[in-house]
Coordinates of C-alpha atoms (C1' of nucleotides) in Angstrom, one line a residue:
Chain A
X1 CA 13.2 -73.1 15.4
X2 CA 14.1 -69.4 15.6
X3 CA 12.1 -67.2 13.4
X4 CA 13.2 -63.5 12.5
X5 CA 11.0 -61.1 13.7
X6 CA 10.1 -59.8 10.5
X7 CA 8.2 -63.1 9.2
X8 CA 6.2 -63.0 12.3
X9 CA 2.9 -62.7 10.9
X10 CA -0.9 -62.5 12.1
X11 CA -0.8 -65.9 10.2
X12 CA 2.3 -67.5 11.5
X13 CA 0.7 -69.5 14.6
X14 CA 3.1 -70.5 16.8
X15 CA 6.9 -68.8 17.1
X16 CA 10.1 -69.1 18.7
X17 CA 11.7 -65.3 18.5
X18 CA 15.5 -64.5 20.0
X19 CA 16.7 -60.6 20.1
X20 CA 17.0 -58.1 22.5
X21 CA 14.9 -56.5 24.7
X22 CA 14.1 -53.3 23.7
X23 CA 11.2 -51.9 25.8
X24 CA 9.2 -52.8 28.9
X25 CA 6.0 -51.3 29.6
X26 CA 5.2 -53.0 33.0
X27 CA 0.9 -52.0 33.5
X28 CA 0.6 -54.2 36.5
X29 CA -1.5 -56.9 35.3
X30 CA -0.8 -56.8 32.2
X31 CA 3.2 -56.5 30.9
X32 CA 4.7 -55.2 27.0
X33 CA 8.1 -56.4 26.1
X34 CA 9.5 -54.9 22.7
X35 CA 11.8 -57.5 21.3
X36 CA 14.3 -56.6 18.7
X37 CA 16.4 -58.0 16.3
X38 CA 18.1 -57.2 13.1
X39 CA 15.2 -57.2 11.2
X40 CA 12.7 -55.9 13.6
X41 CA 10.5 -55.5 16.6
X42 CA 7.9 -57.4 17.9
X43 CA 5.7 -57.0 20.8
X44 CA 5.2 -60.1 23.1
X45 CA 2.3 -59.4 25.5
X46 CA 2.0 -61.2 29.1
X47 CA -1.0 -61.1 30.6
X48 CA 0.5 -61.9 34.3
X49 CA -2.5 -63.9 35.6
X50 CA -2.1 -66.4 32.8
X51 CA 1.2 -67.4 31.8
X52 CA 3.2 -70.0 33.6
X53 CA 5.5 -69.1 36.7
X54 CA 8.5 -69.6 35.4
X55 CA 7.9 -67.1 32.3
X56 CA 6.4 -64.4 35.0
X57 CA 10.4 -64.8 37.3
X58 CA 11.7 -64.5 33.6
X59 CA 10.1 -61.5 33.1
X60 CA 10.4 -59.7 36.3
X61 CA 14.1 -60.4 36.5
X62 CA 14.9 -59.3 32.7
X63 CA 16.7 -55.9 32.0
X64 CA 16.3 -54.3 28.9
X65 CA 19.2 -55.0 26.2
X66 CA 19.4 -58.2 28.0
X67 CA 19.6 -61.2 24.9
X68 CA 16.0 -64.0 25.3
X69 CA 14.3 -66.2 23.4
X70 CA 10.6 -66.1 23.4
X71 CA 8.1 -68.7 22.2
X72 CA 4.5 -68.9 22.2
X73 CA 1.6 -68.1 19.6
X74 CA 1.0 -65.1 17.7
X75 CA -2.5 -63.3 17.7
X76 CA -3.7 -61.1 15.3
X77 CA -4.2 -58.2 17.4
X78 CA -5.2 -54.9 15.7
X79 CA -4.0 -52.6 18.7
X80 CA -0.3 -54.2 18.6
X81 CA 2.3 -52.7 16.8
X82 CA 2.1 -54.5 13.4
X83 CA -0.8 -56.2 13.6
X84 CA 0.3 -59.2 15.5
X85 CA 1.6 -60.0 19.0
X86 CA 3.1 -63.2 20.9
X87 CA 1.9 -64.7 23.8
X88 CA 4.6 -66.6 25.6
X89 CA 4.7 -70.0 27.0
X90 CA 8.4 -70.0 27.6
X91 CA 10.5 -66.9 28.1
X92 CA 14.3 -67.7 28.2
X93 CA 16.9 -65.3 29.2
X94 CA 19.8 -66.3 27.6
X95 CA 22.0 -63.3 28.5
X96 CA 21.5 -60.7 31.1
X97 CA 22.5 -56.9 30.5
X98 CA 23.8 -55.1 33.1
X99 CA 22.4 -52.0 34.4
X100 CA 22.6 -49.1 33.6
X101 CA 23.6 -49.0 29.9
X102 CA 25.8 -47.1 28.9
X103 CA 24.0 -45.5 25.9
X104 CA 20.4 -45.4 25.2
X105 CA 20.0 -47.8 22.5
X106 CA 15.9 -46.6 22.8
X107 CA 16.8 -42.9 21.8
X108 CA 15.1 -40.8 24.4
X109 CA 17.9 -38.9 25.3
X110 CA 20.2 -38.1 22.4
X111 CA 23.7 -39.2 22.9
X112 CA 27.6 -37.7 21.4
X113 CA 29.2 -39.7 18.9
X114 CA 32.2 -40.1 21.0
X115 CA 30.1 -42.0 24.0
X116 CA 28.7 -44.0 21.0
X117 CA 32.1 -44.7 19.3
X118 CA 33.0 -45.7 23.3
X119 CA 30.0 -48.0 23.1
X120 CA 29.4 -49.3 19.3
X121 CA 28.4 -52.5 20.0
X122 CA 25.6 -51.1 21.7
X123 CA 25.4 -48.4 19.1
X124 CA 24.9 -50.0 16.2
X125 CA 21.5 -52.1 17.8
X126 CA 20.1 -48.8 17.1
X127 CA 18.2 -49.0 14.1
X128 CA 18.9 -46.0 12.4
X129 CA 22.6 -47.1 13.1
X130 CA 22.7 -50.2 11.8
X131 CA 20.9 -49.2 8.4
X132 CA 23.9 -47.1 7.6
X133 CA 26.0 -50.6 7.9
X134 CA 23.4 -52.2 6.0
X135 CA 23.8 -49.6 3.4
X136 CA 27.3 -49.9 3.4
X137 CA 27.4 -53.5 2.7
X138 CA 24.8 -52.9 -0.1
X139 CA 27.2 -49.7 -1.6
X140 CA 29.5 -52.2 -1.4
X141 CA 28.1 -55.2 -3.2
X142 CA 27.0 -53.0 -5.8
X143 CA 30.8 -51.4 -6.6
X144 CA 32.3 -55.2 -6.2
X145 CA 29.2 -56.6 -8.8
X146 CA 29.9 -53.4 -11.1
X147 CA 33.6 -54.3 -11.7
X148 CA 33.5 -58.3 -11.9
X149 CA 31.0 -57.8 -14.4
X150 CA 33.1 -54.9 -16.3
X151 CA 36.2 -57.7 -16.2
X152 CA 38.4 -56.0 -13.6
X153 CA 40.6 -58.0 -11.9
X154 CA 40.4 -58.0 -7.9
X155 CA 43.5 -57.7 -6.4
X156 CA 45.1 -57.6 -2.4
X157 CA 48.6 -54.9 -2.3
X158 CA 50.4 -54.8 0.6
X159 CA 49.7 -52.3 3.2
X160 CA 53.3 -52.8 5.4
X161 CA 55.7 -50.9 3.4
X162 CA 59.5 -49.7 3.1
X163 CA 59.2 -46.4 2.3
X164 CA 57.5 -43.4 1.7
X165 CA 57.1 -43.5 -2.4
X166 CA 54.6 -41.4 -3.0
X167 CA 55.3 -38.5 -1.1
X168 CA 52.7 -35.5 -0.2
X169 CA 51.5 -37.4 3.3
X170 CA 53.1 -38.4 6.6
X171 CA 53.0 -42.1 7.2
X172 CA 52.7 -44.5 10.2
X173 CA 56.1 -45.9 10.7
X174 CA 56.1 -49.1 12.6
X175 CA 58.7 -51.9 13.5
X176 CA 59.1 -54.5 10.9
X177 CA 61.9 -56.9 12.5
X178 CA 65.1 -54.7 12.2
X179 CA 63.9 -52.7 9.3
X180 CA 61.8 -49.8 8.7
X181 CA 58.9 -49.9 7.2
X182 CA 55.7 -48.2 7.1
X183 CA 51.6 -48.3 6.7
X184 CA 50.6 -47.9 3.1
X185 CA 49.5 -44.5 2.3
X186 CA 47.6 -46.1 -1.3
X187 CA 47.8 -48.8 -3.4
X188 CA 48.8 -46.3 -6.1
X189 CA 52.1 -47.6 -6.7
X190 CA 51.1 -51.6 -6.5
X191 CA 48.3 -51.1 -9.2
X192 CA 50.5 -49.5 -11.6
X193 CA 52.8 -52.0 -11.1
X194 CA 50.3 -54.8 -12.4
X195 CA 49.5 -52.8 -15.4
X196 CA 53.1 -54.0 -16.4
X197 CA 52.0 -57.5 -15.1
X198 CA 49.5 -57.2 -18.1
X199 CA 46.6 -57.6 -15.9
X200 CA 44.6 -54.4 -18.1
X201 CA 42.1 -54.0 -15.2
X202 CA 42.1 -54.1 -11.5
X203 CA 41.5 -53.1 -8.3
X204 CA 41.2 -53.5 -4.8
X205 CA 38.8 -52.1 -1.8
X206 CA 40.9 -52.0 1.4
X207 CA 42.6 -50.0 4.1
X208 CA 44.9 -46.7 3.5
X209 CA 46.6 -45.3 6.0
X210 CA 47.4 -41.6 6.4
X211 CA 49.4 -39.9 9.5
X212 CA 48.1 -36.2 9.1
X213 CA 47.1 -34.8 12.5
X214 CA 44.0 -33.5 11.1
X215 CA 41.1 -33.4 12.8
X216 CA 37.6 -32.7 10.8
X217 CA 34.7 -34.3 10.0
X218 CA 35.8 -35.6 6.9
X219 CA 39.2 -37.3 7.6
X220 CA 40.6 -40.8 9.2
X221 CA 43.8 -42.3 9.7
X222 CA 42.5 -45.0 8.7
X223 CA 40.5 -45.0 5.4
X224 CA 39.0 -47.6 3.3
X225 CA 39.6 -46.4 -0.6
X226 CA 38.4 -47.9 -3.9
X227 CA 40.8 -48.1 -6.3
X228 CA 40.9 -49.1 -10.0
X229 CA 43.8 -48.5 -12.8
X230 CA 43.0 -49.4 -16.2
X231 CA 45.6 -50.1 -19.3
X232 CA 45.2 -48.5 -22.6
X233 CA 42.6 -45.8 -20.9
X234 CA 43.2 -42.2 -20.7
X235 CA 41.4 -40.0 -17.8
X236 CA 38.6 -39.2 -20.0
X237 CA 37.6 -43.0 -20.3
X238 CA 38.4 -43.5 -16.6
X239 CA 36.0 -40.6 -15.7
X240 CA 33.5 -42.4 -17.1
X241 CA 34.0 -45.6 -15.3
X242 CA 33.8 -43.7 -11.8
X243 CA 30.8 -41.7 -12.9
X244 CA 29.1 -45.4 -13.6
X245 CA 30.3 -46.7 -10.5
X246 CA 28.8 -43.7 -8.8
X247 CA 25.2 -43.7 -10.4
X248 CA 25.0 -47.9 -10.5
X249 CA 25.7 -47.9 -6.5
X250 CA 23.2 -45.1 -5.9
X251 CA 20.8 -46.8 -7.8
X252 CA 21.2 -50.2 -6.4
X253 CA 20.6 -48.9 -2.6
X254 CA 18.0 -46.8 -4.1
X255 CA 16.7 -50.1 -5.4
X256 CA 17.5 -52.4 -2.5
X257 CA 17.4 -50.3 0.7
X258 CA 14.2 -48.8 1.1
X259 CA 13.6 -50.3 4.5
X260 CA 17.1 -49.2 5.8
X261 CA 16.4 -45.8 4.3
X262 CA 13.5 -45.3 6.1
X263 CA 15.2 -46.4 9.4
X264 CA 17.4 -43.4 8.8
X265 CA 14.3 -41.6 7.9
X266 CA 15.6 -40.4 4.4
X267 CA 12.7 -39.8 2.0
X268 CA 14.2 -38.2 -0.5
X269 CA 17.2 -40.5 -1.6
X270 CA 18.1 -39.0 -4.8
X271 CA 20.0 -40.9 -7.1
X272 CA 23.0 -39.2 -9.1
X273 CA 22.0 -38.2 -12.8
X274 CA 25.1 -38.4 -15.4
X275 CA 27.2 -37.5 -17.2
X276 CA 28.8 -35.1 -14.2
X277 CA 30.1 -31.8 -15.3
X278 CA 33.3 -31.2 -16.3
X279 CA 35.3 -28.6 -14.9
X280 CA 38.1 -27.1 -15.8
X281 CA 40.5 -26.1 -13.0
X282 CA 40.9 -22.8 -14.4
X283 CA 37.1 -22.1 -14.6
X284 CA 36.8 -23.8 -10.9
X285 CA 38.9 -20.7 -9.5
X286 CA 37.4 -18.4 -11.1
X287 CA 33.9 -19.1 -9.5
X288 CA 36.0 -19.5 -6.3
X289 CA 37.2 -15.8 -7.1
X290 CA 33.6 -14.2 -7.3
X291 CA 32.5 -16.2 -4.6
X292 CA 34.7 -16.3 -1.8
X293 CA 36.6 -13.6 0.5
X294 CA 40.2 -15.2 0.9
X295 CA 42.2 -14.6 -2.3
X296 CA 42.4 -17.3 -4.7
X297 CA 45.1 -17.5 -8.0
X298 CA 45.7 -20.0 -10.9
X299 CA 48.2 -22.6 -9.5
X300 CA 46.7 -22.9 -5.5
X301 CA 45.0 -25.5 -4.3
X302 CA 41.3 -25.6 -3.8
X303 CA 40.6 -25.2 -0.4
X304 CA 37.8 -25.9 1.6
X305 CA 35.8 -22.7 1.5
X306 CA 36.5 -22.4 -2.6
X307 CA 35.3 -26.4 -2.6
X308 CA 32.2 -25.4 -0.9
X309 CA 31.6 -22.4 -3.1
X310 CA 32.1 -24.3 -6.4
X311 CA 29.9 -26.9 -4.7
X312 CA 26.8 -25.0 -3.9
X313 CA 27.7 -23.4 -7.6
X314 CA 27.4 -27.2 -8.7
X315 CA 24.4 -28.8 -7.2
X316 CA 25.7 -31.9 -7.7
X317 CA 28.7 -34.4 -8.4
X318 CA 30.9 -32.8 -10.7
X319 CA 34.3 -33.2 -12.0
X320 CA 37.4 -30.9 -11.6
X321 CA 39.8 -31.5 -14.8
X322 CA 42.7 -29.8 -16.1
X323 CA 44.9 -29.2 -13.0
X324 CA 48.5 -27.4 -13.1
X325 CA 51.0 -30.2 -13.5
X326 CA 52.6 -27.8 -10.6
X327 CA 50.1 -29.2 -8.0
X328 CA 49.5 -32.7 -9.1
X329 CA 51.6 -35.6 -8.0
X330 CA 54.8 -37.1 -10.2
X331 CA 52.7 -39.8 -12.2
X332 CA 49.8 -37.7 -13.7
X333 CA 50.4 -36.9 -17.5
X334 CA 50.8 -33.9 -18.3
X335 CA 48.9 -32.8 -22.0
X336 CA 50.8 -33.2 -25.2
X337 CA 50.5 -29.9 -26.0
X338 CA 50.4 -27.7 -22.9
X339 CA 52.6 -29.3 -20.2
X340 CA 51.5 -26.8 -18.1
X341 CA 48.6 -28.6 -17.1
X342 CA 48.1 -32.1 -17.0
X343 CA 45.2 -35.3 -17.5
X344 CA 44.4 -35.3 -13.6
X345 CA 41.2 -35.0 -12.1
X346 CA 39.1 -34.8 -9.0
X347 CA 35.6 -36.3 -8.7
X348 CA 33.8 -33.8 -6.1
X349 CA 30.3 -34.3 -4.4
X350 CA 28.9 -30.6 -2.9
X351 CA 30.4 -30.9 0.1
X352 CA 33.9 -32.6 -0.6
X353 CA 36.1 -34.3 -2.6
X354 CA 35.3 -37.9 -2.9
X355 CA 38.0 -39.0 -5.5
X356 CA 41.0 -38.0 -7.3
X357 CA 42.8 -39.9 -10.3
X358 CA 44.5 -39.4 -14.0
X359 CA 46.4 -40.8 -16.7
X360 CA 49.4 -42.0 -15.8
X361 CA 52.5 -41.3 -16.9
X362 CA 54.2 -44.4 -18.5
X363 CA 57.2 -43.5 -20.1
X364 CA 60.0 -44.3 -17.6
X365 CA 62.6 -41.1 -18.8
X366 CA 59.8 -38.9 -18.4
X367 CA 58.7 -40.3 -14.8
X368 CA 62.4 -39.9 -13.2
X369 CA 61.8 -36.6 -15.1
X370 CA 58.9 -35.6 -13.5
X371 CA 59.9 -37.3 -9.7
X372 CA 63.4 -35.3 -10.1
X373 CA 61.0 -31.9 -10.7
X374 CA 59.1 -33.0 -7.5
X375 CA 62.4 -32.5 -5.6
X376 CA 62.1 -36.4 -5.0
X377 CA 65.3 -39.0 -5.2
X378 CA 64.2 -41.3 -8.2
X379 CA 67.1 -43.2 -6.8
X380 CA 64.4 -44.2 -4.0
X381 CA 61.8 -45.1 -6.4
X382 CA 63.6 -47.8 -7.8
X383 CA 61.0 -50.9 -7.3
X384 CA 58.2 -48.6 -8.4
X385 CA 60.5 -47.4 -11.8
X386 CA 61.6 -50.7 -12.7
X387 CA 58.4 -52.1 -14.6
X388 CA 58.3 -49.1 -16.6
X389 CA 61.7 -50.2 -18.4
X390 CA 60.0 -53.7 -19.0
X391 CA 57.2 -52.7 -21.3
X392 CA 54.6 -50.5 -19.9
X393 CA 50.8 -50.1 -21.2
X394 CA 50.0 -46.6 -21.1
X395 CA 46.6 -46.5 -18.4
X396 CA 45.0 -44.5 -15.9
X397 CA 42.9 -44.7 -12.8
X398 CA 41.5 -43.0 -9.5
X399 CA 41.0 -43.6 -5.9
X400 CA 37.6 -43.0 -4.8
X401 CA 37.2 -42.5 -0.4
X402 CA 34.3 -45.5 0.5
X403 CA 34.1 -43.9 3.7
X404 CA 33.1 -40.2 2.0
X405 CA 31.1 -41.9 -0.6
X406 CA 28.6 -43.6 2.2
X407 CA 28.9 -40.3 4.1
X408 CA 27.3 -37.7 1.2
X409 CA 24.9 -40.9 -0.3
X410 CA 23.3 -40.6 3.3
X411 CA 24.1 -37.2 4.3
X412 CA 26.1 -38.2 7.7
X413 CA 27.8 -35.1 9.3
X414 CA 31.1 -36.6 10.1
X415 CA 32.6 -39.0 8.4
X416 CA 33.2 -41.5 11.2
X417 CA 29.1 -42.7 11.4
X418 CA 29.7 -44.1 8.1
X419 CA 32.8 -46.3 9.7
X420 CA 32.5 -48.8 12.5
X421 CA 35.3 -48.7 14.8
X422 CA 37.3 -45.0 13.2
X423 CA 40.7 -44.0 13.5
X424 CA 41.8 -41.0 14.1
X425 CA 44.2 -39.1 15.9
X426 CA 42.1 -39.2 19.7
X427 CA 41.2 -42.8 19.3
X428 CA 42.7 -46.0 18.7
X429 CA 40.1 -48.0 21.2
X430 CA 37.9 -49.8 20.2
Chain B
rG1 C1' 51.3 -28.4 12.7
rC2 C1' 48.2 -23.7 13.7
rC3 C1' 43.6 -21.6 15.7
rC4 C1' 38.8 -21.7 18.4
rA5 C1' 35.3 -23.9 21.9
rG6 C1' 34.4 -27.3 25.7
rG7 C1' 34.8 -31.2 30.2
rU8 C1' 28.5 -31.2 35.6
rA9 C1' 24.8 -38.3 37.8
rG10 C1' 24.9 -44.3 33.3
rU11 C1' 23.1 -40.8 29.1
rG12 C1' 21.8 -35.7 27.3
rU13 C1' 21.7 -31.0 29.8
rA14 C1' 20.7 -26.1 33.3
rG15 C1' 23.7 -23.4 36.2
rU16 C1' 29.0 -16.7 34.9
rG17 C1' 31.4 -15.8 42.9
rG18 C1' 27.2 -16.8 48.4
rC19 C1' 20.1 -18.0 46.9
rC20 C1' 24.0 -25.1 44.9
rU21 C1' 22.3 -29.5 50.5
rA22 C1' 23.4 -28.3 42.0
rU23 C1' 18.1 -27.9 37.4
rC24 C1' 15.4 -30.7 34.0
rA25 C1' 14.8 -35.0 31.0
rU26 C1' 16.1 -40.0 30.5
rG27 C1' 17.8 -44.1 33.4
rA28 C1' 18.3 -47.4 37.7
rU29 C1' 15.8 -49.5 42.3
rU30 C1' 11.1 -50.3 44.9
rG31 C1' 5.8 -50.0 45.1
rC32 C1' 0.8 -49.3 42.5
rC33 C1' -1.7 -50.0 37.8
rU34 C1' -5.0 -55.4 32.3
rG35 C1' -4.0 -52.6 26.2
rU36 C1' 0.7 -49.8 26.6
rC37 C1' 3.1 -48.1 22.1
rA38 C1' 8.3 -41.8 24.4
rC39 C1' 2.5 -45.8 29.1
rG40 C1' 1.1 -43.3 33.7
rC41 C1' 1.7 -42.3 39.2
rA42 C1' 4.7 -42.2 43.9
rA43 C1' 9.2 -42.7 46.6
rU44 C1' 14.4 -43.5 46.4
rC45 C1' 19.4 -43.5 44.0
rG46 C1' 23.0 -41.1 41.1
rA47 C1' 27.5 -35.8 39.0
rC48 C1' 30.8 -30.6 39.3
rU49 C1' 37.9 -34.3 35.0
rC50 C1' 42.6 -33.8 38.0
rG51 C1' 46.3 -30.7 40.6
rG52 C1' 47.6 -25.9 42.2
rA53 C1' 46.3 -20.5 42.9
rU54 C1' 43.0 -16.2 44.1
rU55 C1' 38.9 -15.4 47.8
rC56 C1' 35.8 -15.0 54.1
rG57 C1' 33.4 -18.2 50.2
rA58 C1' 34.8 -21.5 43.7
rA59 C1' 30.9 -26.0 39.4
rU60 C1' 31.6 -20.7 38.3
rU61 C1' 37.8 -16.6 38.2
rC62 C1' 43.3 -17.7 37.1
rC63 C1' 47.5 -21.2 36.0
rG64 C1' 49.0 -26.2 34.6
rA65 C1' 47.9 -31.3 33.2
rC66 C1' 44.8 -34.7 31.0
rC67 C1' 40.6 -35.6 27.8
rU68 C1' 36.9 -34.1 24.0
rG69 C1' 34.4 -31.4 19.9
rG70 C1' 35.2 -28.2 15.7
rG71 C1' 37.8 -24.9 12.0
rC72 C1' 42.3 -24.3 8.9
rG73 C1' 46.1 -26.5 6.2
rC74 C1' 46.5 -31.1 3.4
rC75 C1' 43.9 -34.9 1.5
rA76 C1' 40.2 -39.8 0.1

RNA sequence: GCCCAGGUAGUGUAGUGGCCUAUCAUGAUUGCCUGUCACGCAAUCGACUCGGAUUCGAAUUCCGACCUGGGCGCCA
């Protein structure tokens, strides 16, 4: 029976181990094979003059990454890493790597994230790689476990789509028999729509897709987003779900990771402190105005240097509230009594935005309203109107970027370490 | 979409017109080595993205193509 490597003990007697090979220190008489898997590394220690034949031909002819399985017993050995090492008796190569790699999983020489991306699969048996997957799933867990046990109500939206309702992005048109349809920018629309189905809370983790030919650190065309829309909330109660989610998944990798944090060799994992400043758009310029060359005005978009300015200003997660109805999409609600501005906000970490959301609006004269203002055809938004004339809660929600939210928790420099196989515009393999 | 910077062994790099038969590290192959832990030692292998131009001479200059990284805009 197969142990993992991490329950091999100074105790444990006898063990069968399967990984990779990680290392081989070849001394002549004596031989040190680091064998990895996921939850570990264990060295197994052949002593050339006494072990059988066929384990010495297995030895000689292995190549490191290539997949064994080792057995023999373990001895408490004080000069082996972790205390313990294996002796073996059999030494099986189950499948042979081919040389030379093309990364080095080991880390002596540093490699580009593209020749990783190239190779993944060998990327991610790094370690320090893997953790950030292992993090991820965690992050993960922890939003899933925060909303099934707030009642929300998980939900799957389609992500092929006729047209382009929402407006503000490009989109991937692709062939859908003899129509046209498209990728799904957001499940925006869908989740509204099943506030009229009465469902109160939902929402759904899975893929947007966005056809922008940007190219940063900190954008995909293919995006995983969190999204939730809740009935009878306004933004302010919204605000304070995301803010939860926020804190609770910090503190339950804070709680649960420590070993994958230290593979990433993160010390100082600090976890989120609310309530998050609010922010009021018009106050968020203004520190953008003192601190920043480029000239900034009421009614423009924060761009990235002002984001980073209010940001270091900050410290910290913080909220941008209040925005000009001008610059917000059709559905956010504009206040009761300035119109001017409206119940939309933006939930930014230091060094970018990680979520944006509002109340909606919910009254359907005001929404062809509003979409007509936008310079859209409401005509078009026919599907997406037609539950609001059927008795419509009045609700809000946000969409918070899974991808961004893993890559500021663990302080990744580009956006695509925090996603296994990214898309963007220079890569669609693998 | 606009702008900037790049493309040298499997990997990461040095090299700004001749001293390049191209540096260093890592790797691979072979040999030596019984306590390595980035093991050590020796030998060997392995690269200038492609096409054109300038020049006596191009990895190096110019033009084009392809590929890549990054910034802006916009956004998650």
């Amino acid at each position: 029976m197969r142990i993992p490597i991490k329950s091999v003990t100074p105790e444990t007697g006898h063990a069968e181990i399967c990984g990779f090979v990680h290392e081989v220190r070849d001394l002549g008489g004596l031989a040190f094979f680091l064998i990895r898997d996921r939850t570990g590394i264990l060295q197994v220690t052949i002593p050339k003059k006494k072990v059988s034949e066929a384990v010495l031909a297995a030895a000689k002819a292995v190549s490191r990454e290539s997949v064994v399985r080792i057995s023999g017993p373990v001895k408490a050995v004080e000069k082996a890493p972790g205390g313990r090492e294996l002796v073996p008796e059999t030494f099986e190569i189950i499948s042979l790597a081919e040389t030379p790699l093309p990364l080095d999983v080991s880390e002596k020489v540093s490699v580009e994230l593209d020749t990783r991306l190239d190779g993944r699969f060998l990327d991610v048996r790094r370690p320090r790689v893997a953790a950030v997957f292992a993090i991820r799933s965690a992050a993960m867990h922890a939003i899933n476990d925060y909303f099934h046990k707030e009642g929300f109500i998980s939900i799957t939206t389609p992500k092929i789509v006729a047209a382009a309702t929402e407006g503000g992005t490009e989109l991937f048109p692709i062939a859908y028999f003899d129509k046209e349809a498209y990728l799904n920018q957001s499940p925006q629309l869908f989740k509204q729509m099943m506030m009229a189905a009465g469902c109160e809370k939902v929402y759904e983790i899975g893929p947007i897709f966005r056809a922008e030919e940007h190219n940063t650190t900190k954008h995909l065309n293919e995006a995983t987003s969190i999204d939730i829309e809740v009935s009878y909330a306004d933004h302010i109660e919204v605000m304070r779900i995301l803010e939860d989610v926020i804190v609770k998944t910090y503190e339950y990798v804070d709680k649960t990771c420590s070993d994958h944090l230290a593979n990433m060799e993160i010390t100082d994992f600090a976890v989120p402190k609310g309530p998050f400043p609010r922010l009021p758009y018009s106050e968020a310029i203004e520190i953008a105005k003192k601190k920043i060359e480029d000239p900034i005005k009421y009614g423009d978009d924060i761009g990235s240097a002002a984001e980073r300015a209010i940001g270091a200003e900050m410290g910290g997660h913080y909220f941008v509230v209040d925005w000009p109805t001008e610059i917000r999409p059709y559905y956010a609600m504009p206040y009761e009594n300035d119109p001017t501005i409206c119940k939309a906000f933006d939930l930014m970490h230091p060094r970018m935005e990680l979520s944006s959301g509002a109340q909606r609006v919910h009254n359907h004269d005001q929404l062809v309203q509003q979409i007509a203002k936008k310079g859209l055809n409401p005509e078009s938004f026919d599907f997406y109107l037609k539950p609001f004339r059927y008795g419509m809660p009045p609700h809000a929600g946000w969409g918070l970027g899974a991808d961004r939210l893993i890559m500021t928790m663990l302080g990744l420099s580009n956006v695509r370490e925090a996603v296994l196989f990214p898309r963007d515009m220079h890569r669609l393999v693998p």
